[in-house]
Short mmCIF file of N, CA and C in Angstrom, two decimals:
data_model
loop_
_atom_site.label_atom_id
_atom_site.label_comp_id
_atom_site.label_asym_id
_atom_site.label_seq_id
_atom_site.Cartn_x
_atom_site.Cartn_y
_atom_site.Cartn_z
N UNK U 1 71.60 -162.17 -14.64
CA UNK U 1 72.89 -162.08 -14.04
C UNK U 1 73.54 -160.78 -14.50
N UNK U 2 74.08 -160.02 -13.38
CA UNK U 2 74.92 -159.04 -13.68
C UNK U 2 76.26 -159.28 -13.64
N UNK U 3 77.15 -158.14 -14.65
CA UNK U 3 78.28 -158.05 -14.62
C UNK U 3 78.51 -157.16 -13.45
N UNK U 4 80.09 -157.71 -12.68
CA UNK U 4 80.38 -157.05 -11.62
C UNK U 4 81.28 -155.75 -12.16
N UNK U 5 80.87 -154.41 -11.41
CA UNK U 5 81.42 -153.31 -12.29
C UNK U 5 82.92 -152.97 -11.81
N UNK U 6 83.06 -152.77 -12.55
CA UNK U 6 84.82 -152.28 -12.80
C UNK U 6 85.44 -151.47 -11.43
N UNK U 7 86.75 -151.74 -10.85
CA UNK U 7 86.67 -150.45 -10.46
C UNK U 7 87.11 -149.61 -11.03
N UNK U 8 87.21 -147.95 -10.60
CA UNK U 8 88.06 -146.94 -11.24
C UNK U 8 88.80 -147.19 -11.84
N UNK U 9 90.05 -147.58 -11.38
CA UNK U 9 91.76 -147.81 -12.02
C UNK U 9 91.20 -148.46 -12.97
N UNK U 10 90.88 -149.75 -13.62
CA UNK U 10 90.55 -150.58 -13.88
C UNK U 10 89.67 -150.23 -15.66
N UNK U 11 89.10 -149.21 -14.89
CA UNK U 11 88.34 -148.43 -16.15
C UNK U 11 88.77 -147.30 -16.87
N UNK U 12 89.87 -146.35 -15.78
CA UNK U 12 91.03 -145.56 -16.27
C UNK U 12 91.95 -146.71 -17.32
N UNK U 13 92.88 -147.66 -17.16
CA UNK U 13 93.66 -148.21 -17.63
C UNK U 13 92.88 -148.75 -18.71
N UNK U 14 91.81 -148.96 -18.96
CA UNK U 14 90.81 -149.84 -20.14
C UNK U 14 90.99 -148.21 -21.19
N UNK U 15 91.52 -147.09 -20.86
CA UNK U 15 91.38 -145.94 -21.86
C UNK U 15 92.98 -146.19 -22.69
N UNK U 16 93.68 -146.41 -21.42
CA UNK U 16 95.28 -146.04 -22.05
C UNK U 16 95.09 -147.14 -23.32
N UNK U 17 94.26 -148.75 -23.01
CA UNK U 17 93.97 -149.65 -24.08
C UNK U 17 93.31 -149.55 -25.24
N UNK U 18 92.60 -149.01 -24.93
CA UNK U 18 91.75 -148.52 -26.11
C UNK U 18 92.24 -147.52 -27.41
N UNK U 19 93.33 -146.52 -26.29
CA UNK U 19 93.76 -145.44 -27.29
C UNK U 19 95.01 -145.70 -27.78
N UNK U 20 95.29 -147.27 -27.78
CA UNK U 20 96.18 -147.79 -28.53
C UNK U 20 96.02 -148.29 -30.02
N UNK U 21 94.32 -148.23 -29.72
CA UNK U 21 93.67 -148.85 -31.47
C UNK U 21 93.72 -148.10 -32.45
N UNK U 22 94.21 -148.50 -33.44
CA UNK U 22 93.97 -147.29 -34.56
C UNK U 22 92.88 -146.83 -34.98
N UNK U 23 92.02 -147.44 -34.24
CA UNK U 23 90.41 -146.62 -34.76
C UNK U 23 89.88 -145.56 -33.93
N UNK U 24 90.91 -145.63 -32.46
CA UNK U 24 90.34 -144.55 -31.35
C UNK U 24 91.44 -143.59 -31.06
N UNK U 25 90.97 -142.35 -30.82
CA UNK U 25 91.87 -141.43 -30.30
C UNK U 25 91.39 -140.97 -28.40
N UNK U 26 92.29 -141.33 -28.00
CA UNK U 26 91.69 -140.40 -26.48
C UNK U 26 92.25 -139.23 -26.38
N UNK U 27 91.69 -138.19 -25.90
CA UNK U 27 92.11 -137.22 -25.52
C UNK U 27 91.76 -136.45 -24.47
N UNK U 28 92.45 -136.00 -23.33
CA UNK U 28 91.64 -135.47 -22.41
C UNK U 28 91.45 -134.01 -22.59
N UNK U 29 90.57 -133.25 -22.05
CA UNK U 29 89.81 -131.97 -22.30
C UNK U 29 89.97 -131.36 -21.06
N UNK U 30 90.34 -130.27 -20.77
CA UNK U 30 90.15 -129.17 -19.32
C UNK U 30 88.47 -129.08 -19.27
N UNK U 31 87.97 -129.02 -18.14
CA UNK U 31 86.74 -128.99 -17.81
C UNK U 31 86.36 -127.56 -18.54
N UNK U 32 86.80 -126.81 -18.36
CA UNK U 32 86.05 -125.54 -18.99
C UNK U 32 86.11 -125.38 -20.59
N UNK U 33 86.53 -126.25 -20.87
CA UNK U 33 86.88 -126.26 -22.88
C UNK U 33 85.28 -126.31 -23.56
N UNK U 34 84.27 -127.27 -23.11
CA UNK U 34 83.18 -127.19 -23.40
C UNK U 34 82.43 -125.96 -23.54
N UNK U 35 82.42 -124.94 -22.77
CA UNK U 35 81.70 -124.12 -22.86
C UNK U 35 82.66 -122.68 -23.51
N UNK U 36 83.64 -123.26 -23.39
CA UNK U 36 84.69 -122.22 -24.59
C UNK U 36 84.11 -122.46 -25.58
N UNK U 37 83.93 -123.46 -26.24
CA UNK U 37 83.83 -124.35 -27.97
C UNK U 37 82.14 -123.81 -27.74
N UNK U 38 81.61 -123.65 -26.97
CA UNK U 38 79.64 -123.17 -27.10
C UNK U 38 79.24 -124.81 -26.97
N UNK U 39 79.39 -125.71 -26.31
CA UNK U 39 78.93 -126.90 -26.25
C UNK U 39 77.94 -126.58 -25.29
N UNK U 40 76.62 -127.14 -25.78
CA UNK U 40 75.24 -127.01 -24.82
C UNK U 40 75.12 -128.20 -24.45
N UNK U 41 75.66 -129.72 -24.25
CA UNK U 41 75.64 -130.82 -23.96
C UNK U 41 76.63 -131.96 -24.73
N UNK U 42 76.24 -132.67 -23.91
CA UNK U 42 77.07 -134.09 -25.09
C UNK U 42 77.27 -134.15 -26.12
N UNK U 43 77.83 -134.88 -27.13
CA UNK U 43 77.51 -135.50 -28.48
C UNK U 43 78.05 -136.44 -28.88
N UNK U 44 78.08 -137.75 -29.87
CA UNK U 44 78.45 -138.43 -30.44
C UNK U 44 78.51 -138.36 -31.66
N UNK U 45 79.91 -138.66 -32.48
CA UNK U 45 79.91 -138.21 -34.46
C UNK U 45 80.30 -139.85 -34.57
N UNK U 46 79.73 -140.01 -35.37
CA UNK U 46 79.89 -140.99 -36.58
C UNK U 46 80.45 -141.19 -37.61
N UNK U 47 81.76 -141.50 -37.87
CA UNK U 47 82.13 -141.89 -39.04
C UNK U 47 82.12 -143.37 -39.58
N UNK U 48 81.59 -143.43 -40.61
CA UNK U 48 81.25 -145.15 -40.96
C UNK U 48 82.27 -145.56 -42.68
N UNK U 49 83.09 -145.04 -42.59
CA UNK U 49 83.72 -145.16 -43.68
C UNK U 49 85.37 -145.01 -43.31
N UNK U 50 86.51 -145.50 -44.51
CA UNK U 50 87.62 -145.31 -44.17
C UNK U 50 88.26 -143.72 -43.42
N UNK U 51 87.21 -143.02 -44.01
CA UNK U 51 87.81 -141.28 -44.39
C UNK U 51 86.95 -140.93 -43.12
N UNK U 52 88.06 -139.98 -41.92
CA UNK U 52 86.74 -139.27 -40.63
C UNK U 52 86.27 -138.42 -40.46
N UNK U 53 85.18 -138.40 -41.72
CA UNK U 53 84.00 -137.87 -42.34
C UNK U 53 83.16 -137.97 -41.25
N UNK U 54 82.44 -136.86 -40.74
CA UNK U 54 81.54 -136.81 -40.11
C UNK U 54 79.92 -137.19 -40.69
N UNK U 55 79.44 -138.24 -40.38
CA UNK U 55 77.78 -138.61 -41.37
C UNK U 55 76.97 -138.60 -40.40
N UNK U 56 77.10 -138.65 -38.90
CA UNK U 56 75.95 -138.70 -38.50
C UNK U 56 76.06 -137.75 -37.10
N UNK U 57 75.36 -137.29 -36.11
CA UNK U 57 75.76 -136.62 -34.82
C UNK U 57 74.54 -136.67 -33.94
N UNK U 58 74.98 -137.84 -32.87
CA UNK U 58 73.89 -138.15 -31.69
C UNK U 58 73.59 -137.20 -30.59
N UNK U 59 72.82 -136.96 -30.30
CA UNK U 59 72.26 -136.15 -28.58
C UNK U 59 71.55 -136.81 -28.32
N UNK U 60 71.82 -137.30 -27.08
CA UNK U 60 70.66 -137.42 -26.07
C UNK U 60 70.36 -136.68 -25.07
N UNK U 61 69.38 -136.79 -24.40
CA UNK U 61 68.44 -136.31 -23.30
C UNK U 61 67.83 -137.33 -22.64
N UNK U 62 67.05 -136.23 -21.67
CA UNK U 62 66.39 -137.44 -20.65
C UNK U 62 65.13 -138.27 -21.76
N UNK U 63 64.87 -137.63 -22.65
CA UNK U 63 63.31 -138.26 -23.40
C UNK U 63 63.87 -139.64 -24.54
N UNK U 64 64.93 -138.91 -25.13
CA UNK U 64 65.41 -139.73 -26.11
C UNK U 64 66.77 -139.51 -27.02
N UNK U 65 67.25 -139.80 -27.98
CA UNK U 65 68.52 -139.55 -28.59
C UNK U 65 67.92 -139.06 -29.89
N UNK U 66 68.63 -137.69 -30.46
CA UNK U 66 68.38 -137.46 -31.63
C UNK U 66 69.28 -137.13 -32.65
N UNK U 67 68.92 -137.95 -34.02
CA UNK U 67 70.30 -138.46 -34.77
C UNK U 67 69.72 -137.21 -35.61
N UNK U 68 71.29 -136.25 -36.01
CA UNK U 68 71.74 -135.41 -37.14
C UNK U 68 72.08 -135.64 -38.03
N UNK U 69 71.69 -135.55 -38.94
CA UNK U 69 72.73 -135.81 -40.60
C UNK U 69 72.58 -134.89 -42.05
N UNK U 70 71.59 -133.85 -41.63
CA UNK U 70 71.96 -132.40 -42.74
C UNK U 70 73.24 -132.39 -42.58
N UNK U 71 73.62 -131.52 -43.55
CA UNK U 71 74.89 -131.62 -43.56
C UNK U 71 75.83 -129.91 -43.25
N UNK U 72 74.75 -129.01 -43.44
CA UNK U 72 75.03 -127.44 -42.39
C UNK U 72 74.67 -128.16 -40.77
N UNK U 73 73.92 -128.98 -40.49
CA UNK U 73 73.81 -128.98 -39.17
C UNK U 73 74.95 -129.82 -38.77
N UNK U 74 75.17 -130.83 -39.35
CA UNK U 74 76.50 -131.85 -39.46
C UNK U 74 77.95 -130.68 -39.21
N UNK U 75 78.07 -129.37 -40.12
CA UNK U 75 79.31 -128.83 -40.40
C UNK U 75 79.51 -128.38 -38.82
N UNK U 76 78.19 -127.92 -37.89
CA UNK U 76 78.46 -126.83 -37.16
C UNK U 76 78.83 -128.14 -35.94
N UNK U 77 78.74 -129.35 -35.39
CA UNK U 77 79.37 -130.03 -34.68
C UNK U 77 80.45 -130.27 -35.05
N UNK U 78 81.36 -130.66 -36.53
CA UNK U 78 82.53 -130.54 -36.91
C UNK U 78 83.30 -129.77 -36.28
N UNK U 79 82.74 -128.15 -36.42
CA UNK U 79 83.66 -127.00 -35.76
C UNK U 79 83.84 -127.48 -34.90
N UNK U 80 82.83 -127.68 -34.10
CA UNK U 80 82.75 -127.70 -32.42
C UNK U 80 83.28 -128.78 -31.96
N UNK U 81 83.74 -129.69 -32.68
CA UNK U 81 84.31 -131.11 -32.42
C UNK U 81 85.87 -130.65 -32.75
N UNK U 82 86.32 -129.79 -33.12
CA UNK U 82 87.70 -129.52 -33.86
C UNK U 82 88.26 -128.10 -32.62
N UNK U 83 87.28 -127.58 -32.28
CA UNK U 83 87.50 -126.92 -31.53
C UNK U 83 87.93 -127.54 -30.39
N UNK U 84 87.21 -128.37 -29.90
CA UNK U 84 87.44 -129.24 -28.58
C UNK U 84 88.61 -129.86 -28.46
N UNK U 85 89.07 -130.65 -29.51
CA UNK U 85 90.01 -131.27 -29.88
C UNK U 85 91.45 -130.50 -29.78
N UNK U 86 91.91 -129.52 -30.20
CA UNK U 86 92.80 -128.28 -30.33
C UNK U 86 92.91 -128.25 -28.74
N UNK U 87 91.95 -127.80 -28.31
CA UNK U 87 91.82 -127.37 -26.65
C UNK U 87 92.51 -128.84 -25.72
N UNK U 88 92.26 -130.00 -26.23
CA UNK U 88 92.85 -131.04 -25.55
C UNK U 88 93.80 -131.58 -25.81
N UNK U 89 94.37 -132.06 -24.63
CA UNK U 89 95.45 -132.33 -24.46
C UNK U 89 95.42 -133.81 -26.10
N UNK U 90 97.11 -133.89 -26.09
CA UNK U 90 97.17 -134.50 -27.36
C UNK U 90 97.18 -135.89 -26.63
N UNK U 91 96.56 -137.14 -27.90
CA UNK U 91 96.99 -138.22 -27.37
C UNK U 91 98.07 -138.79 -26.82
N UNK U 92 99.19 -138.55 -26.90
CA UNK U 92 100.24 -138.64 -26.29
C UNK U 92 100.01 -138.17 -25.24
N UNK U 93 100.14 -137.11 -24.74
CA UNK U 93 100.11 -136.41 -23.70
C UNK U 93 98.88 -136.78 -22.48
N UNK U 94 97.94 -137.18 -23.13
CA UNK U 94 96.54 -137.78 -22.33
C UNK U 94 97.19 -139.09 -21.64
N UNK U 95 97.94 -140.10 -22.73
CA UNK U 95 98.16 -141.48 -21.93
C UNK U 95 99.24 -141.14 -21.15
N UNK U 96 99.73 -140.27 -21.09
CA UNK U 96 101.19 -139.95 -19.98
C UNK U 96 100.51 -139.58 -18.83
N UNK U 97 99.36 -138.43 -18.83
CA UNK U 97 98.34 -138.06 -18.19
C UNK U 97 97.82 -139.50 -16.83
N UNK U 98 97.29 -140.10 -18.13
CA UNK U 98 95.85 -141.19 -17.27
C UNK U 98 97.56 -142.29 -16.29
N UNK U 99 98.64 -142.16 -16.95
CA UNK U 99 99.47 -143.33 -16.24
C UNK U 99 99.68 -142.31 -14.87
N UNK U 100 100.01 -141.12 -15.38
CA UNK U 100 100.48 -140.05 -13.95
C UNK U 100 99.10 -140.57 -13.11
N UNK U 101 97.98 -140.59 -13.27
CA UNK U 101 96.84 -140.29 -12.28
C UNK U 101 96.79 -142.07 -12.15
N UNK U 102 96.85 -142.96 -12.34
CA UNK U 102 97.58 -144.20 -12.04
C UNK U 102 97.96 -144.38 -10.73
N UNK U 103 99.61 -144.27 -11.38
CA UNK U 103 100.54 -144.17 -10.86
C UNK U 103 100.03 -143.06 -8.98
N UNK U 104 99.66 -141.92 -8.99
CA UNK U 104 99.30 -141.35 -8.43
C UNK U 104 98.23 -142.13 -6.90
N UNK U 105 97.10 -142.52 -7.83
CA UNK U 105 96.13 -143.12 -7.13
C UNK U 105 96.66 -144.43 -6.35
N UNK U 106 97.60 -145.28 -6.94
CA UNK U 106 98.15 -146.36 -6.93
C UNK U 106 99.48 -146.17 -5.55
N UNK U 107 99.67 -145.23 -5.69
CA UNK U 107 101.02 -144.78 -4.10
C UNK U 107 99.96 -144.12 -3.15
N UNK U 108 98.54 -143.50 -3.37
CA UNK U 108 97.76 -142.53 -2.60
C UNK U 108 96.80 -144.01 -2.14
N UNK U 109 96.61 -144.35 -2.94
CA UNK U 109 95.62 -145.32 -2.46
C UNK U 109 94.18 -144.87 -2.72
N UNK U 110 93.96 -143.94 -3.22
CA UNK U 110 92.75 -143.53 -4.26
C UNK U 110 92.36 -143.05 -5.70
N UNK U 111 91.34 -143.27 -5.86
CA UNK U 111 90.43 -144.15 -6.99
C UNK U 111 91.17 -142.81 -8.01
N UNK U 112 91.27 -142.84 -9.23
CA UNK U 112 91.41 -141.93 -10.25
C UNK U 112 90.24 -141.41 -11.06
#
């Protein structure tokens, strides 16, 4: 049995929720910020402790996911994670954001 998938709005508004937790930050990013910061793809950081210490840093690809945890290779996603961050919009400003494109989609009658 499958779950029936979300729509848009539905999965937009599941962010404004999320970035209410104190464990998550949302932030939205201008499309071109990635390749400002030298981002060659995705990534995922890991912090597993009180302090958001970077310990681990995921990539995937089409073959498989590969976990980082030197800790010069660890520093240079830090930058690049801090860089990104600076470049995006602040949490505040993101959930005012995702309600505008809401709100927007919601009088337009399309998906966000």
């Amino acid at each position: 049995m499958s779950a029936k998938p979300c729509p848009p709005s539905s999965r937009t508004s599941r962010l404004l929720e999320a970035g209410e937790r104190y464990n998550v930050t949302v932030q939205m990013l201008p499309a071109s910020a990635s390749r400002a910061a030298g981002v060659a793809g995705p990534f995922v950081s890991f912090s597993f402790g009180d302090e958001p210490t970077v310990e681990a840093v995921a990539l995937e690809n089409l073959a498989n996911t590969s976990v980082i945890e030197a800790p010069d290779d660890l520093a240079l996603y830090v930058h690049v994670f801090d860089r990104l961050r600076s470049t995006a919009l602040s949490p505040e400003e993101t959930a005012d954001r995702i309600r505008q494109l809401l709100k927007n989609a919601h009088i337009t009658g399309e998906r966000p």
